[in-house]
Short mmCIF file of C-alpha atoms in Angstrom, two decimals:
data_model
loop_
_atom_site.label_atom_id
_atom_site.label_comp_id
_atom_site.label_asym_id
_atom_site.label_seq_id
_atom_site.Cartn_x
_atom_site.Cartn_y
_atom_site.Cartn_z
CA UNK U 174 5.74 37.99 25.08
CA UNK U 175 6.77 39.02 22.03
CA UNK U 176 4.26 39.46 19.22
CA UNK U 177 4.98 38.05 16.06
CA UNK U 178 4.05 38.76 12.20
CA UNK U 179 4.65 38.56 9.02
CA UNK U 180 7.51 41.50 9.63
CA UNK U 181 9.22 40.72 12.10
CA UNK U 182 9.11 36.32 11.97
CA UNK U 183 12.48 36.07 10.18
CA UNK U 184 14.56 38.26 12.40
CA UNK U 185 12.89 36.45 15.43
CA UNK U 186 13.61 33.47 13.72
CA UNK U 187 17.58 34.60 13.19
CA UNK U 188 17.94 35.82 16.68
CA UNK U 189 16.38 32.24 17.96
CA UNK U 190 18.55 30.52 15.66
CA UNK U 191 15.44 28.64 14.85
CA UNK U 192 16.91 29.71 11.51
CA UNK U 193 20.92 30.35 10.70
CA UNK U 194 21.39 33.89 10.58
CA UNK U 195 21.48 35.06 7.29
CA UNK U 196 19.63 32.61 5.86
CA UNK U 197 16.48 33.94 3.74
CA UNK U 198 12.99 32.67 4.14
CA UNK U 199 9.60 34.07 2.40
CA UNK U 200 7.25 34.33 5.54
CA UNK U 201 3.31 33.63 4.66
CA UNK U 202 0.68 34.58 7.02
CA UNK U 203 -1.84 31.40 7.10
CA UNK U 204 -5.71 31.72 8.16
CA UNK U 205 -6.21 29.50 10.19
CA UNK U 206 -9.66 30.53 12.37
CA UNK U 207 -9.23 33.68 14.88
CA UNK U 208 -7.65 32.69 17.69
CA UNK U 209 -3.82 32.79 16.57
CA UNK U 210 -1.06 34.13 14.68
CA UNK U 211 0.03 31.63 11.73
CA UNK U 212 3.49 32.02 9.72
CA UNK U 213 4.23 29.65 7.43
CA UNK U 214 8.00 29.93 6.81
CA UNK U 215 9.78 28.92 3.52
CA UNK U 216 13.35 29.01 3.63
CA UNK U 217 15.32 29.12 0.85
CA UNK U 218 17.37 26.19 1.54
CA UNK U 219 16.05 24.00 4.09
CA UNK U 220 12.49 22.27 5.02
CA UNK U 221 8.99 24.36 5.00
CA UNK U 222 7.54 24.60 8.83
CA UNK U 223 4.39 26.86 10.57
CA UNK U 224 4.85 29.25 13.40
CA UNK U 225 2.17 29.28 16.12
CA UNK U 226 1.46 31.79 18.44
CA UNK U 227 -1.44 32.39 20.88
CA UNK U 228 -3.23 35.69 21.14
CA UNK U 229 -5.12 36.39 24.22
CA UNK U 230 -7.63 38.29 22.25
CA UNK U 231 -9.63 36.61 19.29
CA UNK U 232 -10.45 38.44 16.06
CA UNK U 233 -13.50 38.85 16.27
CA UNK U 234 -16.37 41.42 16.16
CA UNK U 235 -17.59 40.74 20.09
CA UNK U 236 -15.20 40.80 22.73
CA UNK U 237 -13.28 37.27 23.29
CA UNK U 238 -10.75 36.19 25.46
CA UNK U 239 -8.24 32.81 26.26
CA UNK U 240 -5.34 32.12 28.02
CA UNK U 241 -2.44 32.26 26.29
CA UNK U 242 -1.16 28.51 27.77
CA UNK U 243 -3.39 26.63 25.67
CA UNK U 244 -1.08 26.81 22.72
CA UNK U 245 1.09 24.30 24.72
CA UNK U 246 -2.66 22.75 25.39
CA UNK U 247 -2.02 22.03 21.91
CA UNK U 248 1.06 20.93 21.26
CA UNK U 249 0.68 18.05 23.45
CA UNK U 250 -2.35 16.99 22.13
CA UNK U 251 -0.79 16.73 19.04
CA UNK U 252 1.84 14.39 20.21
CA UNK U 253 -0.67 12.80 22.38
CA UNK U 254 -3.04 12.29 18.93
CA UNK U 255 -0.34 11.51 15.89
CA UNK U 256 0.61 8.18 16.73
CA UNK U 257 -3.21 6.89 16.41
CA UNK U 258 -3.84 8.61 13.08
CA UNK U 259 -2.49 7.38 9.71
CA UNK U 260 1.72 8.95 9.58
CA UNK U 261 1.43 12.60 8.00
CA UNK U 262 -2.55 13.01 9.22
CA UNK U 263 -1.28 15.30 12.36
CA UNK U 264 2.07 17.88 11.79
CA UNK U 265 4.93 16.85 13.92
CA UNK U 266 5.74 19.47 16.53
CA UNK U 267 9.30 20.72 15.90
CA UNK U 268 10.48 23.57 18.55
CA UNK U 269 8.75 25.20 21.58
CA UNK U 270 9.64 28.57 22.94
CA UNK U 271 7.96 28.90 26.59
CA UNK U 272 7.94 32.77 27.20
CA UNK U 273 6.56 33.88 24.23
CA UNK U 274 3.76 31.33 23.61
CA UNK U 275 5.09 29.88 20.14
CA UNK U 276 5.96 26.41 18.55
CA UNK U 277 6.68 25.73 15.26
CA UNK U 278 5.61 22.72 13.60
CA UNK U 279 5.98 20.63 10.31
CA UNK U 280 4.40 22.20 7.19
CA UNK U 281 1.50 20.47 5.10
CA UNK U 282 2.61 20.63 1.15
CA UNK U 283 2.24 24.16 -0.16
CA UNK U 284 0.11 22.96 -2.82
CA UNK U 285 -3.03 22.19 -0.21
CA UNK U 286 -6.32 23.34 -0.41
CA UNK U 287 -8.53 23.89 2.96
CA UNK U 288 -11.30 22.00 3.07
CA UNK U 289 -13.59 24.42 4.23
CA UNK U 290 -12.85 26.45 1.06
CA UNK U 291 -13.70 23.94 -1.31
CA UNK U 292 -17.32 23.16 0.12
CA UNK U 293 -18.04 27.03 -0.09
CA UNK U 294 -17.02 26.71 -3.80
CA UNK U 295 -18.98 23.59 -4.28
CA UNK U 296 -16.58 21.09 -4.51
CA UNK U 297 -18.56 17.96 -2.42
CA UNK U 298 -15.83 15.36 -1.48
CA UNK U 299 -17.52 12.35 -0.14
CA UNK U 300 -14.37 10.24 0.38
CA UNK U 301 -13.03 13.26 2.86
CA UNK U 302 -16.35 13.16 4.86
CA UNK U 303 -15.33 9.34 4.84
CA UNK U 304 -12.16 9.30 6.06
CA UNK U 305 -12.51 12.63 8.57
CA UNK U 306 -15.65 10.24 9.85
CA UNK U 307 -12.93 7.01 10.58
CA UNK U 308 -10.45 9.74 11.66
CA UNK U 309 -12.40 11.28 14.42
CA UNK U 310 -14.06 7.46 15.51
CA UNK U 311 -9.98 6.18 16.08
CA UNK U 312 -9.45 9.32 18.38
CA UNK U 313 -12.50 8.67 20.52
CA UNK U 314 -12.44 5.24 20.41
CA UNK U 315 -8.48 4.57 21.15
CA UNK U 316 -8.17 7.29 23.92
CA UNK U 317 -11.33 6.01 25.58
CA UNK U 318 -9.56 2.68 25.75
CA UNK U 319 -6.51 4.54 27.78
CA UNK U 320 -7.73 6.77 30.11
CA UNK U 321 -4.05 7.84 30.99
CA UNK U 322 -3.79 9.40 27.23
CA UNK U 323 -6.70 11.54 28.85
CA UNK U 324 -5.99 12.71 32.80
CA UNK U 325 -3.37 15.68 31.40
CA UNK U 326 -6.24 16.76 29.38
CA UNK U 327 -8.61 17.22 32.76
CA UNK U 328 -8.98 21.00 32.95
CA UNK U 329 -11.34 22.00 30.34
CA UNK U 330 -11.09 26.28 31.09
CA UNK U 331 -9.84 26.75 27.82
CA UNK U 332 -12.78 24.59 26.13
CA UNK U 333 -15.30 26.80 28.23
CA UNK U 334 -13.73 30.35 27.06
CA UNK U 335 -13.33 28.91 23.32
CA UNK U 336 -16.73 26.45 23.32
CA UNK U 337 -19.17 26.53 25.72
CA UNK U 338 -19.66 30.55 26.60
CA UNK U 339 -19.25 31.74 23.20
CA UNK U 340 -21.62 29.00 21.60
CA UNK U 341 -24.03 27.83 24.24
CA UNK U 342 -23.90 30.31 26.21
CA UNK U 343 -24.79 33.08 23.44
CA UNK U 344 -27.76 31.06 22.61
CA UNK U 345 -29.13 30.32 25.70
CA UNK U 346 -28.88 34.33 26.52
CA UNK U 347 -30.59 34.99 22.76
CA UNK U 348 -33.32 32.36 22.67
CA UNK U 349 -34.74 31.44 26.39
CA UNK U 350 -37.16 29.10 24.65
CA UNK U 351 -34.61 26.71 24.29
CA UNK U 352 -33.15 27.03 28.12
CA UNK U 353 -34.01 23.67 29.54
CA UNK U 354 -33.02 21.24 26.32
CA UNK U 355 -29.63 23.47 26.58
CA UNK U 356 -28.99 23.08 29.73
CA UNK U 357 -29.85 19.88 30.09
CA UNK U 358 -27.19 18.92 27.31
CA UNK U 359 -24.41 21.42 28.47
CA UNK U 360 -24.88 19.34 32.29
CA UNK U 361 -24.71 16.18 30.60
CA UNK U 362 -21.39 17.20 28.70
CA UNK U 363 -19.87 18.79 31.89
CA UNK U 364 -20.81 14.87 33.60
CA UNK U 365 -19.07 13.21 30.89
CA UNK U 366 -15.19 12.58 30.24
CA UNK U 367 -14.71 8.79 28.53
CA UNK U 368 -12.32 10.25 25.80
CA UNK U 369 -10.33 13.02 24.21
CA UNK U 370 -12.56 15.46 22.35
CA UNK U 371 -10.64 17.47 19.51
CA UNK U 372 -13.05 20.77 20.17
CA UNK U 373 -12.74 22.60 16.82
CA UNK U 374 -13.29 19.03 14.12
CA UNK U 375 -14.20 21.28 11.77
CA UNK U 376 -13.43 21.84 7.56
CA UNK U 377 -11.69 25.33 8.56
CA UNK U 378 -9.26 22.97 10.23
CA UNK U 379 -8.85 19.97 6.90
CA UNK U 380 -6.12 20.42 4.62
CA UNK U 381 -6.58 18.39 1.71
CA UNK U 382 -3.09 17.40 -0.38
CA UNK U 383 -1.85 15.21 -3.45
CA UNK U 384 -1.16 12.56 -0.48
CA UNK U 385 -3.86 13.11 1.68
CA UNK U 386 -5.68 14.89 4.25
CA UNK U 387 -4.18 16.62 7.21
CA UNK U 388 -5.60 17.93 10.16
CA UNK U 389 -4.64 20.85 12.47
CA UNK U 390 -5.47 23.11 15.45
CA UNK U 391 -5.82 21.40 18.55
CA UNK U 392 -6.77 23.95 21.08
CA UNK U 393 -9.47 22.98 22.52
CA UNK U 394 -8.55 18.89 23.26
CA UNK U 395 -9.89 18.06 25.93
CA UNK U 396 -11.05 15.05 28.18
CA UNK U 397 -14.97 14.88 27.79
CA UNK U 398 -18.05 14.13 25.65
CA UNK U 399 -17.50 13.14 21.80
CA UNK U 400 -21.21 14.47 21.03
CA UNK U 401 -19.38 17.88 21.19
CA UNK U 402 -17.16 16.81 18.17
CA UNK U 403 -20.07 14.99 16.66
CA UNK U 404 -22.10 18.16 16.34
CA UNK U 405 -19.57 20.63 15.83
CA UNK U 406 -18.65 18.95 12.80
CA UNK U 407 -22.05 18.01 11.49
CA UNK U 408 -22.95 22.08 12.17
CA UNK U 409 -20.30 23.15 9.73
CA UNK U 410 -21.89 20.34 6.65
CA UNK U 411 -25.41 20.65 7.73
CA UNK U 412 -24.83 25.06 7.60
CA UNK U 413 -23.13 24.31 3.76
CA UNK U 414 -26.42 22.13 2.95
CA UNK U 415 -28.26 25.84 3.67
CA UNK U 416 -26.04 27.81 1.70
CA UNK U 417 -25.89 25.04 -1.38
CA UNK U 418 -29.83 23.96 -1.13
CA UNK U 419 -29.74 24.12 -5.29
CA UNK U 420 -27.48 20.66 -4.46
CA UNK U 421 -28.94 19.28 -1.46
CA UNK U 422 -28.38 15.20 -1.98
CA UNK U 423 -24.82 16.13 -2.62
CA UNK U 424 -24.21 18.17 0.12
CA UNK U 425 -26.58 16.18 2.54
CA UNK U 426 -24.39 13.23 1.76
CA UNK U 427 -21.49 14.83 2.94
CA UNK U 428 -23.50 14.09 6.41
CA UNK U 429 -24.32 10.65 5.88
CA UNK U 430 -20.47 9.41 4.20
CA UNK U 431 -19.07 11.03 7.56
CA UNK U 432 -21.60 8.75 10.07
CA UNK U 433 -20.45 5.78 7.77
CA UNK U 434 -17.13 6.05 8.42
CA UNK U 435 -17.34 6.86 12.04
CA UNK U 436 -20.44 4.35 13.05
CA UNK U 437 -18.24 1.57 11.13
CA UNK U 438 -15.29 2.04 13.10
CA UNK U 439 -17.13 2.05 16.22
CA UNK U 440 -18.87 -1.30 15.53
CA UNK U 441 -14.83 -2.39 14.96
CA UNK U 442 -14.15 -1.26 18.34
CA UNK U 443 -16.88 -1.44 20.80
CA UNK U 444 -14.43 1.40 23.44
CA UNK U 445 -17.53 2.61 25.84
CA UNK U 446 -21.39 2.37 26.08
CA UNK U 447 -21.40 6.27 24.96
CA UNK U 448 -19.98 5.51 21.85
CA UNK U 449 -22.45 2.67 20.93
CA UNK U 450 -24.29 3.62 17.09
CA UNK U 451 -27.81 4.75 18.84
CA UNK U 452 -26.49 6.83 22.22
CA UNK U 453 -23.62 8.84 19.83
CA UNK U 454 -26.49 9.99 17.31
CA UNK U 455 -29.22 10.35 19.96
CA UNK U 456 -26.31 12.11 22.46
CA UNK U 457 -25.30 14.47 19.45
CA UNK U 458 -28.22 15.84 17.83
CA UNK U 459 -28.34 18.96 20.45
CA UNK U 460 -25.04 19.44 19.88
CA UNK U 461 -25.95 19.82 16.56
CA UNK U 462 -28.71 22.49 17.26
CA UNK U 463 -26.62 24.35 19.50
CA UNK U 464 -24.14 24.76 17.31
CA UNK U 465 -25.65 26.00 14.18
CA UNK U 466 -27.45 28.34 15.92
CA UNK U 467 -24.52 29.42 17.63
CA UNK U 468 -22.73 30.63 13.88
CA UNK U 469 -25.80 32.75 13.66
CA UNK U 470 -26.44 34.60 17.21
CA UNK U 471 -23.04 33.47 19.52
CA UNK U 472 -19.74 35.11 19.30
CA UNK U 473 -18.59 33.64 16.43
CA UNK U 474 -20.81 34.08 13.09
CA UNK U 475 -20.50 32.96 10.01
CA UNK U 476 -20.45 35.28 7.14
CA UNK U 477 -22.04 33.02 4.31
CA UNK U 478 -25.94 33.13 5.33
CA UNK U 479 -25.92 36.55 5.21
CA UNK U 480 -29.89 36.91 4.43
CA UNK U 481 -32.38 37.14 7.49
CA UNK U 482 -34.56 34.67 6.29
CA UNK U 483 -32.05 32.41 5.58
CA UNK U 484 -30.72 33.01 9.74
CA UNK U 485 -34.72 32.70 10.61
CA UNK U 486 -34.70 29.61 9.07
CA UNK U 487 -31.33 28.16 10.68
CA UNK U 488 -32.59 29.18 13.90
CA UNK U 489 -36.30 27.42 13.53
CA UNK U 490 -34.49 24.47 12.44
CA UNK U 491 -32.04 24.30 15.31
CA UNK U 492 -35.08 25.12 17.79
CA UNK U 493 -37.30 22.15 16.55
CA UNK U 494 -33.97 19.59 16.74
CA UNK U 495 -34.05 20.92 20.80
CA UNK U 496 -37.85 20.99 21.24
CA UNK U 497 -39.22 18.12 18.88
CA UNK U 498 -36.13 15.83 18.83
CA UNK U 499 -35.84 13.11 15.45
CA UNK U 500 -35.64 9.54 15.59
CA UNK U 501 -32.65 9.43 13.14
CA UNK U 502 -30.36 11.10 11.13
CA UNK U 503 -32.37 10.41 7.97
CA UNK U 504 -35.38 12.60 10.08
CA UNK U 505 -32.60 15.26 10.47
CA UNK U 506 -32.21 15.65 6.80
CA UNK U 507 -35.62 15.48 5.67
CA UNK U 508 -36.29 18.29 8.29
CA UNK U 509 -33.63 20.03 6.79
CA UNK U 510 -34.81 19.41 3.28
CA UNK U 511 -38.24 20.89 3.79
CA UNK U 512 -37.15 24.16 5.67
CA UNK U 513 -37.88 27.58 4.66
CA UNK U 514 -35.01 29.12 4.28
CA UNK U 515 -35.51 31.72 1.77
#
């Protein structure tokens, strides 16, 4: 494979003829999460695109590993995905090349902001919880409805080495306590495959633009349990409720616009006894709890609780969702409300 960056993209690009040689192109390295190298490529004449490539190594401080085949992992899931999402939602996939482990695919509008950015900074969209809420209810609900759109998606390896061992796993090894709830849940999810589960739903992943939003990195699709989505998600707002606790109804709403749209759209749909309103929340809540506490003590942290009480508190409240489990999500908030978290 050859390794690509910001260096040496455009004479890779020339010698492809993925560009016409001689043509200039700015290339801009994009952050999208750990796991791969991101180019966005601006010609001078011709239509923006992204560069992909998988890195068998994460960046990360703890050792992490993952085959380099699941970029292609991802670019049929994102064929597989844009036709049931609003046009422009999900990039278009452009050009593959097989031996060194890179597609390129359509650019989002340079003038985007990631989502994930903006909630650090404050900036509480409700209408994007919304929408990312209906977004994430049409891709359970329609693939559960076509179990074909699913079988290629079987082998869930890749979710394991990027998901499960690095989240669950980590906290299972740093707080015992919790072993049986965990367990329990991570057995139930392994049992389950009724639809396509995105893997990494998350605001890292939301580009909001002038026309909308769009979503990317697909990863870690897979055919399985949509609690996994559910409480990955909910994690990443529940973990910015923490950090903004000076704001907390307009941050906790965040939670509650996203279960609108996504309990609405199931009532439309009706796709599988899993995704009925009571089972989803009941099914997702230790999810939830194993996932927060995952950005504090698994293999991927977050850097924006940096104070110990503030991970003490994280932790308590992720180990009383597991051992004391709420009735509802309104219970989930108040709990959250009330926490000490320095």
């Amino acid at each position: 494979m050859f390794p690509l960056d910001p260096q040496n993209a455009l004479a890779w690009l020339h010698s492809t003829g993925w560009l016409p040689e001689g043509e200039p192109a700015e290339i801009v390295p994009l952050a999208w999460g750990v796991s791969n190298v991101v180019l966005r490529v601006e010609p001078a004449t011709t239509p923006h695109f992204v560069l992909k490539q998988s890195r068998e190594q994460l960046r990360t401080r703890d050792p992490w590993f993952s085959r380099l085949d699941r970029i292609w992992r991802e670019a049929d899931a994102m064929r597989v995905l844009q036709p049931l999402l609003p046009p422009g939602r999900i990039p278009q996939v452009l050009k593959e090349d097989r031996p060194n482990y890179v597609f390129s695919m359509e650019a989002a509008p340079a003038r985007h902001t990631v989502w994930k950015q903006a909630l650090l900074e404050g900036d509480f969209r409700h209408d994007v919880a919304l929408q990312l809420g209906r977004d994430l209810a049409q891709i359970h609900t329609q693939t559960a409805a076509n179990p074909a759109l699913c079988l290629p998606f079987a082998d869930r390896q890749v979710f394991v080495e990027l998901r499960v061992d690095p989240f669950y796993k980590r906290v299972l090894q740093a707080a015992p306590e919790v072993g049986r709830p965990l367990e329990q849940m991570i057995d139930q999810m392994f049992e389950t495959q009724i639809c396509l589960v995105h893997g990494d739903f998350s605001p890292k992943n939301v580009l909001l633009t002038q026309e909308g939003v769009v979503l990317v990195d697909f990863e870690t699709v897979h055919w399985g349990d949509p609690a996994f989505d559910l409480g990955f998600f909910l994690s990443h707002l529940l973990l910015k409720t923490v950090l903004h606790r000076d704001r907390f109804e307009a941050v906790a709403g965040l939670s509650q616009q996203f279960w609108r749209g996504y309990l609405a759209r199931l009532d439309e749909c009706q796709a599988h006894p899993i995704l009925s309103p009571d089972t989803i929340v009941s099914r997702t809540l230790p999810h939830l709890a194993g996932c927060m506490w995952a950005r504090i003590d698994g293999t991927s942290k977050i850097d924006y609780l940096p104070q110990p009480q503030q991970q003490v508190g994280v932790r308590d409240f992720c180990r009383g969702l597991l051992l004391r489990p709420p009735g509802d999500w309104g219970e989930v908030l108040n709990r959250l409300k009330v926490g000490k978290f320095g």
